[in-house]
Tab-separated table of C-alpha atoms in Angstrom:
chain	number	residue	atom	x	y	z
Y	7	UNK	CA	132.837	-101.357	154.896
Y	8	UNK	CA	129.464	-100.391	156.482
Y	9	UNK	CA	130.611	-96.647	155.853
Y	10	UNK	CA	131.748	-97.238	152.100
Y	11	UNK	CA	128.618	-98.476	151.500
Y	12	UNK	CA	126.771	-95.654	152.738
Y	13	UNK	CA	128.531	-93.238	150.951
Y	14	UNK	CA	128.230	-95.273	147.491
Y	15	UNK	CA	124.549	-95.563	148.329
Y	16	UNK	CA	124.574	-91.430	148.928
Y	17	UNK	CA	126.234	-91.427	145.242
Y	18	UNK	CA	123.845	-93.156	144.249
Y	19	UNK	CA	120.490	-91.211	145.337
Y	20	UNK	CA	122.334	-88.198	143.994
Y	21	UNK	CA	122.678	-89.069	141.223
Y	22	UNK	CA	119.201	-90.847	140.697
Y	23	UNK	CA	117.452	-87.196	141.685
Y	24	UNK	CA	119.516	-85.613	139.401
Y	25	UNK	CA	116.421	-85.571	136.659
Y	26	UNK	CA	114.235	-85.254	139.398
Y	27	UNK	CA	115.600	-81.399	140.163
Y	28	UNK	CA	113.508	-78.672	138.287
Y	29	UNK	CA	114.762	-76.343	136.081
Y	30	UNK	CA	114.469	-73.457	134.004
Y	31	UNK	CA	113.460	-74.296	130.423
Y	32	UNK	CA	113.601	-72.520	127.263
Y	33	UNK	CA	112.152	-73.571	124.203
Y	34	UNK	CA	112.687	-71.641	120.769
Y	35	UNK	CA	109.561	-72.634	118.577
Y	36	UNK	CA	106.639	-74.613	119.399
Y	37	UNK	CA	107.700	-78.228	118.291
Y	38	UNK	CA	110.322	-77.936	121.043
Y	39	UNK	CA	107.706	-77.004	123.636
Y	40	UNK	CA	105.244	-79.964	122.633
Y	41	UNK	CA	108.245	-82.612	122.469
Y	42	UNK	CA	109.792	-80.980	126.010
Y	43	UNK	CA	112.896	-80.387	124.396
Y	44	UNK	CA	114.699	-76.956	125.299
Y	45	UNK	CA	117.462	-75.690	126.793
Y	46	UNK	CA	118.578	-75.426	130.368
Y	47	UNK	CA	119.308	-71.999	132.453
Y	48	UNK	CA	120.296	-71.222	135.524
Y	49	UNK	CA	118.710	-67.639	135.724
Y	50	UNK	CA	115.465	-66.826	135.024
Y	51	UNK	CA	113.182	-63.928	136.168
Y	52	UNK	CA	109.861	-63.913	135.943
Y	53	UNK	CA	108.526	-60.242	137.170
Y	54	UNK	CA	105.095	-59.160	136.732
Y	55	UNK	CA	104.414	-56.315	134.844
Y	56	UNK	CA	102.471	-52.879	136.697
Y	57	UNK	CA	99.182	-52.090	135.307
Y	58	UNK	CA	100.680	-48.661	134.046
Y	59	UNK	CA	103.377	-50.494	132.229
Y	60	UNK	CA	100.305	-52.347	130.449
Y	61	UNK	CA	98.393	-49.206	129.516
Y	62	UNK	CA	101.717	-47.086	128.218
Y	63	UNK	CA	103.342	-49.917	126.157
Y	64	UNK	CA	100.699	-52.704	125.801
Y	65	UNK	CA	102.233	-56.198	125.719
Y	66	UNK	CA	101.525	-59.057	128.158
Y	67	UNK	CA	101.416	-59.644	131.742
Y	68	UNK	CA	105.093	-61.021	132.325
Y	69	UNK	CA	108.533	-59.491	132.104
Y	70	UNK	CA	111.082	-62.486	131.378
Y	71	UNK	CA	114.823	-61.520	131.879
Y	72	UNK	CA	117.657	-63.441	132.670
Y	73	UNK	CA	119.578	-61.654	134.851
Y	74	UNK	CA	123.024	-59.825	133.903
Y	75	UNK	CA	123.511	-62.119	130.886
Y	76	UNK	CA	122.499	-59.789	127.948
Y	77	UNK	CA	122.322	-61.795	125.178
Y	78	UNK	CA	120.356	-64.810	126.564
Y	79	UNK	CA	117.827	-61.701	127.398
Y	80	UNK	CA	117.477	-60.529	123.743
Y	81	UNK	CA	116.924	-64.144	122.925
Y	82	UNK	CA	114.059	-63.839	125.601
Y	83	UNK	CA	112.543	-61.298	124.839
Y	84	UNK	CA	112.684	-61.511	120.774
Y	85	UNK	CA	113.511	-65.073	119.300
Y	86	UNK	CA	112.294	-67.528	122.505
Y	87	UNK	CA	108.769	-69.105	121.878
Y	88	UNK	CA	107.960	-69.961	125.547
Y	89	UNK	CA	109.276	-70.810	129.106
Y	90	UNK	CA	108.876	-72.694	131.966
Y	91	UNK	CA	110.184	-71.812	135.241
Y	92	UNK	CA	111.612	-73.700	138.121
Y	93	UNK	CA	108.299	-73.910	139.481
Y	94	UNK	CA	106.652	-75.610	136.815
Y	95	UNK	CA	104.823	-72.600	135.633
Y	96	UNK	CA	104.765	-72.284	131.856
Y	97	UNK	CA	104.860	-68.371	130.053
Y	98	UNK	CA	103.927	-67.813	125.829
Y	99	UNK	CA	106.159	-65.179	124.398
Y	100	UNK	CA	103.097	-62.987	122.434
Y	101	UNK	CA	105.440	-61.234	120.631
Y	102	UNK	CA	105.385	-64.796	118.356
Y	103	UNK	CA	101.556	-65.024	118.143
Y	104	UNK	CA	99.129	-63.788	116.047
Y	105	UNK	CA	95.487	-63.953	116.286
Y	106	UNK	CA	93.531	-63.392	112.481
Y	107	UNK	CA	96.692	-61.388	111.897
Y	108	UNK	CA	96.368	-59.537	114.961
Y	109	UNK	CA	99.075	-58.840	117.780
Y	110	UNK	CA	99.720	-59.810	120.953
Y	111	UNK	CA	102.204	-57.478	121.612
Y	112	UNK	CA	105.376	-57.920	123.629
Y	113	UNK	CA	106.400	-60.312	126.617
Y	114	UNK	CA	104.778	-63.448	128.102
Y	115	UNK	CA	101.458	-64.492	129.138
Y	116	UNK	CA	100.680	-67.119	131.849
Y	117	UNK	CA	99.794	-70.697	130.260
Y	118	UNK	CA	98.818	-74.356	130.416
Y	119	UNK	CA	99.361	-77.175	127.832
Y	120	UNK	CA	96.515	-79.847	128.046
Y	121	UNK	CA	97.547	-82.686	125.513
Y	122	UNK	CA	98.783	-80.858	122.255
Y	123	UNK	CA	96.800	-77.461	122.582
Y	124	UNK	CA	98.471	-74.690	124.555
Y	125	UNK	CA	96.109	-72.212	125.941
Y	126	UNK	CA	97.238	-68.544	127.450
Y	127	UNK	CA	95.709	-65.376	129.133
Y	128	UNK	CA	96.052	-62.203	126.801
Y	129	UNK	CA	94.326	-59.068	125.836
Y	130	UNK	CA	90.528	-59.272	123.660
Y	131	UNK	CA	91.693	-58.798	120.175
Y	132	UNK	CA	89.522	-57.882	117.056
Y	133	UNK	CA	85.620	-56.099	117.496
Y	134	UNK	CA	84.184	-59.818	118.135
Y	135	UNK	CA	85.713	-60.287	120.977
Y	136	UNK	CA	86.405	-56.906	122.346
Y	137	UNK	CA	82.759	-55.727	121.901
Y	138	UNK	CA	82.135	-58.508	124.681
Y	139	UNK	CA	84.455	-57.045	127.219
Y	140	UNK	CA	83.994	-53.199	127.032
Y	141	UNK	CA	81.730	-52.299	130.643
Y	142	UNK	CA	79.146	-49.957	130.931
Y	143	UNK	CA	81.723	-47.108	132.497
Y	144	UNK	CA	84.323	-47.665	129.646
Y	145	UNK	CA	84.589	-44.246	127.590
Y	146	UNK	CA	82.649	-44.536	124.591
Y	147	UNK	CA	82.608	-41.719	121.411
Y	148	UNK	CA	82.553	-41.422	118.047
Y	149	UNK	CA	85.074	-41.081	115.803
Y	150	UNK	CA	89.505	-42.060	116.268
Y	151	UNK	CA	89.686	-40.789	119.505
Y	152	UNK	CA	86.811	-42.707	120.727
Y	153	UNK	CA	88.311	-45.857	119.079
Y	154	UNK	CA	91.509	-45.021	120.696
Y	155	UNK	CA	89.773	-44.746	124.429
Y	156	UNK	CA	88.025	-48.142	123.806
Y	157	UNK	CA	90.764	-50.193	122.653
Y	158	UNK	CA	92.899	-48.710	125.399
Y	159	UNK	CA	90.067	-50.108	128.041
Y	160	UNK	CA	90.595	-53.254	126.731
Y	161	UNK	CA	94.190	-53.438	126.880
Y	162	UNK	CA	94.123	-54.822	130.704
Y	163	UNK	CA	91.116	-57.177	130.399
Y	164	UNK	CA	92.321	-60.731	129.503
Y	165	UNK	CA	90.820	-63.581	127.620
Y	166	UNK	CA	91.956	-67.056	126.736
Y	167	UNK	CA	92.975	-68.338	123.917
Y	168	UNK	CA	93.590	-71.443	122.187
Y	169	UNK	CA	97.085	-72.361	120.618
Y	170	UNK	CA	96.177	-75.672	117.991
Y	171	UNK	CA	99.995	-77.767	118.254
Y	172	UNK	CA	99.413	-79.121	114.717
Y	173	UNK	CA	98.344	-76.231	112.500
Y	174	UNK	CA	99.549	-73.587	114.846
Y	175	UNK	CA	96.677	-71.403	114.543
Y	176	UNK	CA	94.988	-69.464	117.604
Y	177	UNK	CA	91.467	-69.141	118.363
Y	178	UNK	CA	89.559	-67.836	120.832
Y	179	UNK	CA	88.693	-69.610	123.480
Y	180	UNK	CA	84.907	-69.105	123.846
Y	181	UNK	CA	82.037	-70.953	126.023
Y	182	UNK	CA	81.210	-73.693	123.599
Y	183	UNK	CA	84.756	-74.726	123.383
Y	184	UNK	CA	85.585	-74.685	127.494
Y	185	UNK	CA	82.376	-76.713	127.823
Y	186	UNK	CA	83.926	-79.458	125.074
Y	187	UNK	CA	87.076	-79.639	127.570
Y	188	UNK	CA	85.101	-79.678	130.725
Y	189	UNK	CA	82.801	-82.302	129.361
Y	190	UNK	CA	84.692	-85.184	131.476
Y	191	UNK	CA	84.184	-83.236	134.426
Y	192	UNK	CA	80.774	-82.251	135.616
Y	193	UNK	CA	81.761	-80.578	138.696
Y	194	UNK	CA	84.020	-78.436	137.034
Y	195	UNK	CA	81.510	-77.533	134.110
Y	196	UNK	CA	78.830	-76.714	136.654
Y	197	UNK	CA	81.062	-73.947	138.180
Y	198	UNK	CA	81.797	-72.987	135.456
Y	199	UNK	CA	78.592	-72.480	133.830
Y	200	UNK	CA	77.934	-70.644	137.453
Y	201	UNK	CA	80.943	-68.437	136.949
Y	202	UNK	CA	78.932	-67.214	134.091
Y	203	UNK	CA	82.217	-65.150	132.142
Y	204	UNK	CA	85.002	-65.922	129.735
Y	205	UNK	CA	87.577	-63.578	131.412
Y	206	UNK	CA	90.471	-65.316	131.972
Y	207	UNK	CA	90.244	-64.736	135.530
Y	208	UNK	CA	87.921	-66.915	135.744
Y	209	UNK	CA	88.339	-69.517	132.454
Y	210	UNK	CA	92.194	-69.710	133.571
Y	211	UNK	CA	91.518	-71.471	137.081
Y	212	UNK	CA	89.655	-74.220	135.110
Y	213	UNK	CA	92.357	-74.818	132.823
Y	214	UNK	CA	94.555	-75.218	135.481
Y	215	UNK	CA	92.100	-77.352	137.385
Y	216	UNK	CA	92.477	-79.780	133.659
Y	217	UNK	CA	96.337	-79.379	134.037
Y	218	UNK	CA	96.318	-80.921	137.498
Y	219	UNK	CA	93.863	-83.771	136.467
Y	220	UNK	CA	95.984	-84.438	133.228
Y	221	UNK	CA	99.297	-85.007	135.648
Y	222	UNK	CA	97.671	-87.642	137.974
């Protein structure tokens, strides 16, 4: 009897952790991704892409594949809308975003969903915001070519941006903003007021920092 038991209370934990195992998720448009509704795989690889693959084909920072199985790649790579790994880790497929009818590019940038707003790492888009990020060494002349040089300096740097859930639009994510999500938190907005920069390098680690603080 003793031993029956122990095996029906085995069955039992089993199948209670069941939900508790992570998993690969796919989502195909945005309302899925908000309402954590997508579907299931058993195969997904994340590989991050080379700097030289950046600079020769633009695109984001993550290559997201799923193995041998073909089709469920092509669905990756052109009709998906995000992922989330295993791990927890969520990934924006850029070639679905547009910012002031500007693009992205191909394959998936890093990101974190605090409430209804998704927020991701890509490239400085538009003369605004690139203006802000090309250094003192970057090439800089006249004419196409010297357009061509700048915008191809750019093409590595990363910013954040700001993915609205309800209208869909995306904004930059400038200092004003990151101060109205920080405002909860003085520690937090006193580094990053000390951080002094709105590359995602080091806006990212703050909205990561609001991720953990939104789970506990």
């Amino acid at each position: 009897m003793l031993m029956k038991k122990g095996c029906i209370l085995c069955l039992l934990i089993s199948v209670i952790s069941l939900p508790l195992i992570a998993q690969n998720i796919i989502y195909s448009n945005l309302k899925e991704l908000l309402t954590q509704h997508g579907d299931t795989t058993a195969v997904l690889r994340v590989e991050k892409r080379s700097r030289n693959q950046i600079v020769l084909t633009g695109g984001a920072d993550y290559r997201i594949t799923a193995g041998d199985d073909e089709s469920l790649c092509r669905r990756l790579k052109k009709r998906c809308f995000a992922v989330r790994d295993e791990k927890g880790n969520l990934y924006l497929n850029c070639r679905k975003l547009r910012y002031k009818k500007l693009r992205f590019g191909a394959w998936y940038a890093p990101a974190v969903q605090l409430g209804k707003n998704i927020y991701f790492c890509a490239m400085p888009l538009g003369s605004v915001i690139g203006g802000n990020f090309v250094e003192e060494d970057d090439v800089k002349l006249g004419g196409n070519i010297g357009d061509a040089l700048a915008a191809s300096s750019l093409v590595t740097k990363r910013v954040c941006y700001e993915l609205n859930g309800e209208t869909g639009k995306v904004d930059f994510l400038g200092k004003d903003r990151m101060l109205q999500l920080l405002k909860n938190y003085p520690e937090l907005k006193q580094a990053y007021l000390k951080d002094d920069s709105q590359e995602a390098k080091h806006t990212f680690k703050y909205l990561l920092e609001l991720q953990n603080k939104q789970k506990k």
